[in-house]
Amino acid sequence: QVQVVESGGGLVQAGGSLRLSCAASGRTFSNYVMGWFRQAPGKEREFVAAIIWDGGIKYNADSVKGRFAISRDNAKNTVYLQMNSLKPEDTAVYYCAVGTNIVTMTLGDDIDYWGKGTLVTVSS
C-alpha cells in the first residue's frame, strides 16, 4: 500500500522558520516528481513548489520565492520544504504530492499520490 506522509508542521511566529518533510513508501518511486501544495481555510488548494528526481529542475510559486526551498533525498523517498520568513498568510494545511510531470504538477494535474497534510500555523 502506497503511503505519503507529511510531518514537521506546527505553530510558529511570523518571521520564523519550519521544515516540512514528506516520506513516500509502498512502491518504487524512481523518476517521480515530488512537490508541495497548501490549502488555507476557505480557500482553494494552491501549488507551492516541486522538484524532479535529480533535483535539476525546481519550480516555486511566486508567493514563496526567496523564502521557501524545496529539496529531496531519493534514498529515503523524501522531499523537504524549508520555510523561512514565514508570514501569517502562509497558514495552511500543507500537502505532499507525487507525480510524473513537473509542469502538470504546478497546475495540480496528474498527481498520482497525495499525503493527508500537515498543518502550519503562523501567528502575527
mmCIF file of C-alpha atoms in Angstrom:
data_model
loop_
_atom_site.group_PDB
_atom_site.id
_atom_site.type_symbol
_atom_site.label_atom_id
_atom_site.label_comp_id
_atom_site.label_asym_id
_atom_site.label_seq_id
_atom_site.Cartn_x
_atom_site.Cartn_y
_atom_site.Cartn_z
ATOM 1 C CA GLN A 1 0.000 0.000 0.000
ATOM 2 C CA VAL A 2 1.391 3.380 -1.003
ATOM 3 C CA GLN A 3 1.708 5.909 1.774
ATOM 4 C CA VAL A 4 2.672 9.555 1.540
ATOM 5 C CA VAL A 5 3.164 11.051 4.982
ATOM 6 C CA GLU A 6 3.944 14.665 5.833
ATOM 7 C CA SER A 7 5.475 15.855 9.079
ATOM 8 C CA GLY A 8 7.016 18.960 10.605
ATOM 9 C CA GLY A 9 4.041 21.270 10.793
ATOM 10 C CA GLY A 10 3.251 23.305 13.854
ATOM 11 C CA LEU A 11 2.852 26.766 15.314
ATOM 12 C CA VAL A 12 5.456 29.422 14.613
ATOM 13 C CA GLN A 13 5.644 33.185 14.963
ATOM 14 C CA ALA A 14 5.809 35.423 11.931
ATOM 15 C CA GLY A 15 9.372 35.658 10.702
ATOM 16 C CA GLY A 16 10.220 32.203 11.969
ATOM 17 C CA SER A 17 11.078 29.006 10.155
ATOM 18 C CA LEU A 18 9.846 25.444 9.802
ATOM 19 C CA ARG A 19 10.975 22.468 7.767
ATOM 20 C CA LEU A 20 8.369 20.086 6.429
ATOM 21 C CA SER A 21 9.150 16.521 5.414
ATOM 22 C CA CYS A 22 7.244 14.104 3.210
ATOM 23 C CA ALA A 23 8.143 10.430 3.044
ATOM 24 C CA ALA A 24 6.683 8.185 0.351
ATOM 25 C CA SER A 25 6.629 4.417 0.712
ATOM 26 C CA GLY A 26 4.976 1.273 -0.591
ATOM 27 C CA ARG A 27 6.414 1.173 -4.112
ATOM 28 C CA THR A 28 9.389 2.234 -6.212
ATOM 29 C CA PHE A 29 9.386 5.974 -6.836
ATOM 30 C CA SER A 30 12.275 6.241 -9.293
ATOM 31 C CA ASN A 31 11.922 9.265 -11.592
ATOM 32 C CA TYR A 32 8.900 10.598 -9.741
ATOM 33 C CA VAL A 33 8.339 14.278 -9.228
ATOM 34 C CA MET A 34 7.564 15.380 -5.681
ATOM 35 C CA GLY A 35 6.093 18.628 -4.538
ATOM 36 C CA TRP A 36 4.014 20.627 -2.113
ATOM 37 C CA PHE A 37 0.603 22.258 -2.173
ATOM 38 C CA ARG A 38 -1.231 24.150 0.522
ATOM 39 C CA GLN A 39 -4.803 24.992 1.372
ATOM 40 C CA ALA A 40 -5.886 27.712 3.756
ATOM 41 C CA PRO A 41 -9.317 27.613 5.413
ATOM 42 C CA GLY A 42 -11.998 28.693 2.966
ATOM 43 C CA LYS A 43 -9.587 28.847 0.044
ATOM 44 C CA GLU A 44 -8.673 26.568 -2.821
ATOM 45 C CA ARG A 45 -5.581 24.425 -2.839
ATOM 46 C CA GLU A 46 -2.585 26.156 -4.398
ATOM 47 C CA PHE A 47 0.749 24.983 -5.720
ATOM 48 C CA VAL A 48 3.809 25.775 -3.608
ATOM 49 C CA ALA A 49 6.879 24.008 -5.005
ATOM 50 C CA ALA A 50 8.012 20.922 -6.914
ATOM 51 C CA ILE A 51 11.262 19.135 -7.726
ATOM 52 C CA ILE A 52 12.224 16.454 -10.250
ATOM 53 C CA TRP A 53 14.043 13.222 -9.448
ATOM 54 C CA ASP A 54 17.602 14.514 -9.836
ATOM 55 C CA GLY A 55 16.841 17.933 -8.381
ATOM 56 C CA GLY A 56 17.865 19.668 -11.592
ATOM 57 C CA ILE A 57 14.564 21.456 -12.046
ATOM 58 C CA LYS A 58 12.671 23.186 -9.270
ATOM 59 C CA TYR A 59 9.541 25.277 -9.545
ATOM 60 C CA ASN A 60 8.350 27.632 -6.844
ATOM 61 C CA ALA A 61 5.180 29.639 -6.601
ATOM 62 C CA ASP A 62 5.699 33.390 -6.769
ATOM 63 C CA SER A 63 4.249 33.766 -3.293
ATOM 64 C CA VAL A 64 7.096 31.770 -1.720
ATOM 65 C CA LYS A 65 10.095 32.562 -3.935
ATOM 66 C CA GLY A 66 13.044 33.690 -1.874
ATOM 67 C CA ARG A 67 11.528 32.311 1.321
ATOM 68 C CA PHE A 68 10.876 28.600 0.751
ATOM 69 C CA ALA A 69 13.288 25.998 -0.609
ATOM 70 C CA ILE A 70 12.443 22.505 -1.795
ATOM 71 C CA SER A 71 14.888 19.594 -1.753
ATOM 72 C CA ARG A 72 14.770 15.796 -1.831
ATOM 73 C CA ASP A 73 16.594 12.712 -0.636
ATOM 74 C CA ASN A 74 15.894 9.924 -3.099
ATOM 75 C CA ALA A 75 17.436 7.234 -0.901
ATOM 76 C CA LYS A 76 14.673 7.991 1.590
ATOM 77 C CA ASN A 77 11.958 8.822 -0.960
ATOM 78 C CA THR A 78 11.602 12.042 0.965
ATOM 79 C CA VAL A 79 11.020 15.635 -0.058
ATOM 80 C CA TYR A 80 11.567 18.629 2.205
ATOM 81 C CA LEU A 81 10.231 22.145 2.281
ATOM 82 C CA GLN A 82 12.353 24.628 4.203
ATOM 83 C CA MET A 83 10.144 27.594 5.050
ATOM 84 C CA ASN A 84 11.788 30.812 6.201
ATOM 85 C CA SER A 85 10.473 34.302 6.902
ATOM 86 C CA LEU A 86 7.038 32.866 7.498
ATOM 87 C CA LYS A 87 4.032 35.133 7.252
ATOM 88 C CA PRO A 88 0.528 34.737 8.686
ATOM 89 C CA GLU A 89 -0.759 34.238 5.145
ATOM 90 C CA ASP A 90 1.358 31.082 4.940
ATOM 91 C CA THR A 91 -1.011 29.466 7.438
ATOM 92 C CA ALA A 92 -2.486 26.413 5.738
ATOM 93 C CA VAL A 93 -2.560 22.666 5.588
ATOM 94 C CA TYR A 94 0.435 21.643 3.505
ATOM 95 C CA TYR A 95 0.029 18.590 1.286
ATOM 96 C CA CYS A 96 2.709 16.473 -0.324
ATOM 97 C CA ALA A 97 2.178 15.386 -3.931
ATOM 98 C CA VAL A 98 3.872 12.688 -6.011
ATOM 99 C CA GLY A 99 3.594 12.581 -9.796
ATOM 100 C CA THR A 100 5.454 12.108 -13.061
ATOM 101 C CA ASN A 101 5.459 15.535 -14.723
ATOM 102 C CA ILE A 102 6.641 18.689 -13.018
ATOM 103 C CA VAL A 103 4.876 21.029 -15.433
ATOM 104 C CA THR A 104 1.480 19.465 -14.895
ATOM 105 C CA MET A 105 2.128 19.242 -11.174
ATOM 106 C CA THR A 106 2.395 23.027 -10.968
ATOM 107 C CA LEU A 107 -1.165 23.098 -12.283
ATOM 108 C CA GLY A 108 -2.363 20.480 -9.817
ATOM 109 C CA ASP A 109 -2.889 17.891 -12.548
ATOM 110 C CA ASP A 110 -1.834 14.262 -12.917
ATOM 111 C CA ILE A 111 -0.968 13.731 -9.283
ATOM 112 C CA ASP A 112 -0.567 10.021 -8.574
ATOM 113 C CA TYR A 113 -0.423 10.201 -4.782
ATOM 114 C CA TRP A 114 -1.370 12.727 -2.116
ATOM 115 C CA GLY A 115 -0.479 12.959 1.517
ATOM 116 C CA LYS A 116 -3.072 13.769 4.136
ATOM 117 C CA GLY A 117 -1.451 17.060 5.063
ATOM 118 C CA THR A 118 0.315 18.757 7.942
ATOM 119 C CA LEU A 119 -0.915 21.996 9.492
ATOM 120 C CA VAL A 120 1.284 25.082 9.591
ATOM 121 C CA THR A 121 0.039 27.985 11.682
ATOM 122 C CA VAL A 122 1.905 31.293 11.618
ATOM 123 C CA SER A 123 0.947 33.753 14.332
ATOM 124 C CA SER A 124 1.250 37.505 13.922
#
